[in-house]
Amino acid sequence: MLIIGSPNTECGLMAGLRVLECGGSAVDAVEQTLRVVEEQAGDGSVGLGGLPNILGQVELDASIMDGRNLAAGAVAALQGFLHPISVARRVMELLPHVLLVGQGAFLFAQEIGAERAELLTERGREELEMRLRAVSGTVAENEPLYRRVQALLGFRPGGTACAIAVDAGGHICTGVTTSGWAFKYPGRVGDSPLIGAGNYADDRYGAAACTGIGEAAIRIGAARSVVLRLSTGQRLDEALWQVMQEARRLKLGVPLHLNIYALSESGEHALCSTSRERAHYLCAYPGDREPRRLPALPLAALGDAPACT
Ligand code: GLY
């Protein structure tokens, strides 16, 4: 049994571990961990207080995948609900579908009685206004929205929370939740709710979850690529490095920022990150009283970035 998570799961990881210690499933543990993160107003990249789109609306994306049977559920561009990860779980459990977006996700969340919330905080509103003021000299009020999104590209979007758990039965679950790219074009969906891009779990081989610029993870099918490499017998670090090399070949229009968290079927885990700061992730085993902080794989091992294609 164990649970790993992105640094911003610190507030919720032990709650997830307690679920496992009490005999709960990996799915329960991942959901519980991410629900705690979604409730924190201080994290501008997830749930309550997530930074809004260019119109000032907070649009949330989330997904969950059960490695026992490859069942998955996801929501994208969901507005007005506190726990997109729980809505994603109910999509997995109640519908023959995997992904609900926008109005459909909203309708479903309403039908299952999901908790409503005003997600835009004062800080989120002020941050958007400040950014728009800063570019008002280059983009006029009457210009199309996409021009404003382009003007704000210099602001580095960040965040997203993910967790991967293994329960007493050896079953793996991954979950990802995010408010996505800050000040994005309305309706923009990142990798987090896309199974195979930002999230993938298969009990037989392992799991992977991504944070960072979703467009990169989508274009290389990052999470599924890692698990597919594990299925061929590749070492975890090797699989992560090779998938990261694929990401480094992309032309994104913004600097690549990508973190891939992964776990093998044998319980080995690692983070591969483009972050120049000392990237780390969290991990907790039964009996731990607080999350362990573990360093990412050394980026130097990746060598120079290959030529862009
Ligand atoms: N990785 C989160 C996003 O790009 O939306």
Coordinates of C-alpha atoms and ligand atoms in Angstrom, one line a residue:
M1 CA 0.0 0.0 0.0
L2 CA 1.2 3.5 -0.8
I3 CA 0.2 6.8 -2.2
I4 CA 2.2 9.4 -4.1
G5 CA 1.2 12.9 -5.2
S6 CA 2.2 16.2 -6.6
P7 CA 3.7 18.7 -4.1
N8 CA 0.3 20.5 -3.8
T9 CA -1.3 17.3 -2.4
E10 CA 0.5 17.8 0.9
C11 CA -2.7 18.9 2.5
G12 CA -4.6 15.8 1.4
L13 CA -2.1 12.9 1.0
M14 CA -2.3 11.7 4.6
A15 CA -6.1 11.7 4.4
G16 CA -5.7 9.4 1.4
L17 CA -3.2 7.2 3.2
R18 CA -5.7 6.9 6.2
V19 CA -8.3 5.6 3.7
L20 CA -5.9 2.9 2.6
E21 CA -4.9 2.1 6.2
C22 CA -8.6 1.6 7.0
G23 CA -9.0 -0.9 4.2
G24 CA -10.4 1.6 1.6
S25 CA -9.7 1.1 -2.1
A26 CA -7.1 3.0 -4.2
V27 CA -10.0 4.8 -5.8
D28 CA -11.3 6.0 -2.4
A29 CA -7.8 7.1 -1.4
V30 CA -7.2 9.1 -4.6
E31 CA -10.6 10.8 -4.5
Q32 CA -10.2 11.7 -0.8
T33 CA -6.7 13.1 -1.3
L34 CA -7.8 15.3 -4.2
R35 CA -11.0 16.5 -2.6
V36 CA -8.9 18.0 0.2
V37 CA -6.8 19.9 -2.4
E38 CA -9.9 21.0 -4.3
E39 CA -11.2 22.7 -1.1
Q40 CA -8.1 24.8 -0.5
A41 CA -8.7 28.4 -1.8
G42 CA -4.9 29.1 -1.7
D43 CA -4.0 26.8 -4.7
G44 CA -4.7 28.9 -7.8
S45 CA -4.5 25.8 -10.0
V46 CA -7.2 23.5 -8.6
G47 CA -10.8 23.7 -7.5
L48 CA -11.8 26.6 -5.2
G49 CA -9.7 29.6 -6.0
G50 CA -8.5 28.1 -9.3
L51 CA -7.5 30.9 -11.7
P52 CA -10.2 31.7 -14.2
N53 CA -10.4 31.7 -17.9
I54 CA -10.1 34.9 -19.9
L55 CA -13.7 35.7 -19.2
G56 CA -13.3 35.3 -15.4
Q57 CA -15.0 31.9 -15.2
V58 CA -13.4 29.0 -13.3
E59 CA -13.6 25.9 -15.5
L60 CA -12.5 22.7 -13.9
D61 CA -11.1 19.5 -15.4
A62 CA -10.6 16.2 -13.6
S63 CA -10.3 12.5 -14.2
I64 CA -9.9 9.2 -12.3
M65 CA -8.9 5.8 -13.6
D66 CA -9.2 2.4 -11.9
G67 CA -6.3 0.1 -12.9
R68 CA -8.3 -3.0 -12.0
N69 CA -10.5 -2.8 -15.1
L70 CA -9.3 0.3 -17.0
A71 CA -12.6 2.0 -16.0
A72 CA -12.3 5.8 -16.1
G73 CA -14.4 8.9 -15.6
A74 CA -13.7 12.5 -16.4
V75 CA -15.3 16.0 -16.6
A76 CA -14.0 19.0 -18.4
A77 CA -14.9 22.7 -18.4
L78 CA -17.2 22.1 -15.4
Q79 CA -18.3 25.3 -13.6
G80 CA -19.8 25.9 -10.2
F81 CA -19.0 22.6 -8.4
L82 CA -16.4 22.1 -5.6
H83 CA -15.3 18.6 -6.3
P84 CA -14.8 17.7 -10.0
I85 CA -12.8 14.6 -9.0
S86 CA -15.9 13.2 -7.3
V87 CA -18.1 14.1 -10.3
A88 CA -15.5 12.3 -12.5
R89 CA -15.7 9.2 -10.2
R90 CA -19.5 9.2 -10.6
V91 CA -19.2 9.4 -14.4
M92 CA -17.1 6.3 -14.2
E93 CA -19.5 4.5 -11.9
L94 CA -22.9 5.6 -13.3
L95 CA -22.5 6.1 -17.0
P96 CA -21.3 4.1 -19.9
H97 CA -19.3 7.2 -20.9
V98 CA -15.8 8.4 -19.9
L99 CA -15.9 12.1 -20.4
L100 CA -18.6 14.8 -19.9
V101 CA -17.9 18.4 -20.8
G102 CA -19.4 21.8 -20.1
Q103 CA -23.2 21.9 -19.9
G104 CA -23.4 18.1 -19.9
A105 CA -21.0 17.8 -17.0
F106 CA -22.9 20.6 -15.2
L107 CA -26.2 18.8 -15.7
F108 CA -24.8 15.5 -14.4
A109 CA -23.2 17.1 -11.4
Q110 CA -26.5 18.7 -10.6
E111 CA -28.4 15.4 -11.0
I112 CA -26.0 13.5 -8.6
G113 CA -26.3 16.3 -6.0
A114 CA -22.7 17.3 -6.2
E115 CA -21.7 20.2 -3.9
R116 CA -22.1 23.6 -5.5
A117 CA -19.5 26.4 -5.0
E118 CA -18.6 29.9 -6.2
L119 CA -15.1 29.0 -7.3
L120 CA -13.8 32.4 -8.3
T121 CA -12.2 34.1 -5.3
E122 CA -11.3 37.7 -4.9
R123 CA -7.7 36.8 -5.5
G124 CA -8.6 35.1 -8.8
R125 CA -10.6 38.1 -10.0
E126 CA -7.9 40.5 -9.0
E127 CA -5.2 38.5 -10.7
L128 CA -7.1 38.4 -14.0
E129 CA -7.8 42.2 -13.8
M130 CA -4.1 42.9 -13.0
R131 CA -2.9 40.8 -16.0
L132 CA -5.4 42.4 -18.3
R133 CA -4.4 45.9 -17.2
A134 CA -0.8 45.0 -17.8
V135 CA -1.5 44.1 -21.5
S136 CA -4.1 46.8 -22.1
G137 CA -1.6 48.8 -24.0
T138 CA -1.2 46.1 -26.6
V139 CA -4.7 44.6 -26.8
A140 CA -7.7 46.9 -27.1
E141 CA -11.0 46.2 -25.4
N142 CA -12.8 45.4 -28.7
E143 CA -10.2 42.9 -30.0
P144 CA -11.2 39.2 -30.1
L145 CA -10.7 37.2 -26.9
Y146 CA -7.9 35.1 -28.5
R147 CA -5.8 38.2 -28.8
R148 CA -6.0 38.6 -25.0
V149 CA -5.1 35.0 -24.5
Q150 CA -2.1 35.4 -26.7
A151 CA -1.0 38.6 -24.9
L152 CA -1.1 36.7 -21.6
L153 CA 1.1 33.8 -22.7
G154 CA 4.1 35.3 -20.9
F155 CA 2.3 34.4 -17.7
R156 CA 3.4 30.8 -16.9
P157 CA 0.4 28.6 -16.2
G158 CA 1.1 26.2 -13.4
G159 CA -0.3 23.8 -11.0
T160 CA -2.7 20.8 -11.2
A161 CA -2.9 18.1 -8.5
C162 CA -2.5 14.4 -9.1
A163 CA -2.3 11.3 -6.9
I164 CA -1.6 7.6 -7.5
A165 CA -2.5 5.0 -4.9
V166 CA -2.0 1.3 -4.5
D167 CA -4.4 -0.4 -2.1
A168 CA -4.1 -3.6 0.0
G169 CA -5.3 -5.6 -2.9
G170 CA -2.5 -4.3 -5.1
H171 CA -5.0 -2.3 -7.2
I172 CA -3.8 1.0 -8.6
C173 CA -5.8 4.2 -9.1
T174 CA -4.8 7.6 -10.6
G175 CA -6.5 10.9 -10.3
V176 CA -5.9 14.4 -11.6
T177 CA -7.7 17.6 -10.9
T178 CA -7.1 21.2 -12.2
S179 CA -8.5 24.6 -13.1
G180 CA -6.2 24.3 -16.1
W181 CA -4.2 27.0 -17.9
A182 CA -4.7 30.3 -16.1
F183 CA -6.6 32.9 -18.3
K184 CA -7.2 30.3 -21.0
Y185 CA -9.6 30.6 -23.9
P186 CA -13.1 29.6 -22.7
G187 CA -13.6 25.9 -23.3
R188 CA -9.9 25.1 -23.5
V189 CA -9.4 21.5 -22.1
G190 CA -6.0 20.3 -21.0
D191 CA -4.6 16.8 -20.4
S192 CA -6.0 16.2 -17.0
P193 CA -9.4 14.9 -18.0
L194 CA -8.0 13.1 -21.1
I195 CA -7.3 9.4 -20.3
G196 CA -4.0 8.5 -21.9
A197 CA -2.7 12.1 -21.9
G198 CA -2.8 13.3 -18.3
N199 CA -3.8 10.1 -16.6
Y200 CA -3.5 6.4 -17.0
A201 CA -3.5 3.3 -14.8
D202 CA -3.3 -0.4 -15.5
D203 CA -2.8 -2.8 -12.5
R204 CA -0.8 -5.1 -14.8
Y205 CA 2.0 -2.5 -15.5
G206 CA 1.7 0.7 -13.5
A207 CA 0.3 4.2 -13.8
A208 CA 1.3 7.7 -14.7
A209 CA -0.2 11.2 -14.2
C210 CA 0.9 14.5 -15.5
T211 CA 0.9 18.2 -14.4
G212 CA 2.2 21.1 -16.3
I213 CA 1.4 22.3 -19.8
G214 CA -1.4 19.9 -20.9
E215 CA -1.0 20.6 -24.6
A216 CA 2.4 18.8 -24.4
A217 CA 1.0 15.8 -22.5
I218 CA -1.9 15.6 -25.0
R219 CA 0.3 15.7 -28.1
I220 CA 2.5 12.8 -27.0
G221 CA -0.2 10.8 -25.1
A222 CA 2.2 11.1 -22.2
A223 CA 0.6 9.0 -19.4
R224 CA -0.4 6.1 -21.7
S225 CA 3.1 6.2 -23.3
V226 CA 4.8 5.7 -20.0
V227 CA 2.5 2.7 -19.1
L228 CA 2.9 1.2 -22.5
R229 CA 6.7 1.4 -22.1
L230 CA 6.4 -0.3 -18.7
S231 CA 4.3 -3.1 -20.3
T232 CA 7.2 -3.9 -22.6
G233 CA 9.6 -4.3 -19.6
Q234 CA 11.3 -1.0 -19.8
R235 CA 12.6 0.4 -16.5
L236 CA 10.5 3.1 -14.9
D237 CA 13.2 5.8 -15.1
E238 CA 14.0 4.9 -18.7
A239 CA 10.3 5.0 -19.7
L240 CA 9.9 8.5 -18.1
W241 CA 13.0 9.9 -19.7
Q242 CA 12.0 8.7 -23.1
V243 CA 8.5 10.1 -22.9
M244 CA 10.0 13.4 -21.6
Q245 CA 12.4 13.4 -24.6
E246 CA 9.3 13.2 -26.9
A247 CA 7.8 16.2 -25.1
R248 CA 11.0 18.2 -25.5
R249 CA 10.8 17.8 -29.3
L250 CA 7.5 19.7 -29.4
K251 CA 7.1 23.3 -30.4
L252 CA 4.5 24.7 -28.0
G253 CA 4.8 28.4 -28.3
V254 CA 5.6 28.6 -24.6
P255 CA 8.5 27.0 -22.7
L256 CA 7.9 23.4 -21.9
H257 CA 6.8 22.8 -18.4
L258 CA 5.9 19.2 -17.7
N259 CA 5.9 16.8 -14.7
I260 CA 5.2 13.1 -15.1
Y261 CA 4.6 11.1 -12.0
A262 CA 4.7 7.4 -12.4
L263 CA 4.5 4.1 -10.5
S264 CA 5.4 0.6 -11.7
E265 CA 3.4 -2.5 -11.0
S266 CA 6.2 -3.5 -8.5
G267 CA 5.6 -0.3 -6.5
E268 CA 8.6 1.6 -7.7
H269 CA 7.8 5.3 -8.2
A270 CA 9.4 8.4 -9.7
L271 CA 8.9 11.9 -11.0
C272 CA 10.4 13.3 -14.2
S273 CA 10.2 17.0 -14.5
T274 CA 11.4 19.9 -16.7
S275 CA 11.4 22.2 -13.7
R276 CA 14.7 24.0 -13.2
E277 CA 13.9 24.4 -9.5
R278 CA 14.4 21.4 -7.4
A279 CA 11.3 19.4 -8.4
H280 CA 9.9 16.9 -5.9
Y281 CA 6.9 14.8 -5.2
L282 CA 5.3 13.3 -2.1
C283 CA 4.9 9.8 -1.0
A284 CA 3.3 8.1 2.0
Y285 CA 3.4 4.5 3.3
P286 CA 1.3 2.9 6.1
G287 CA 2.6 4.1 9.4
D288 CA 3.9 7.4 8.1
R289 CA 2.9 10.4 10.0
E290 CA 3.6 12.9 7.3
P291 CA 4.4 12.7 3.6
R292 CA 7.9 11.9 2.5
R293 CA 9.4 14.5 0.1
L294 CA 11.3 12.8 -2.7
P295 CA 13.4 14.4 -5.5
A296 CA 12.7 14.2 -9.2
L297 CA 14.9 12.1 -11.4
P298 CA 18.0 14.2 -12.4
L299 CA 17.1 16.1 -15.5
A300 CA 20.7 16.1 -16.6
A301 CA 20.3 12.4 -17.5
L302 CA 18.1 13.6 -20.4
G303 CA 21.0 15.3 -22.1
D304 CA 20.5 18.2 -24.5
A305 CA 17.1 18.7 -25.8
P306 CA 16.6 17.1 -29.2
A307 CA 15.8 19.3 -32.2
C308 CA 12.3 20.5 -32.5
T309 CA 10.0 18.9 -35.0
Ligands
GLY1 N1 -2.0 20.0 -16.9 C1 -3.1 20.8 -16.7 C2 -3.5 21.5 -17.8 O1 -2.8 21.8 -18.8 O2 -4.7 21.9 -17.9

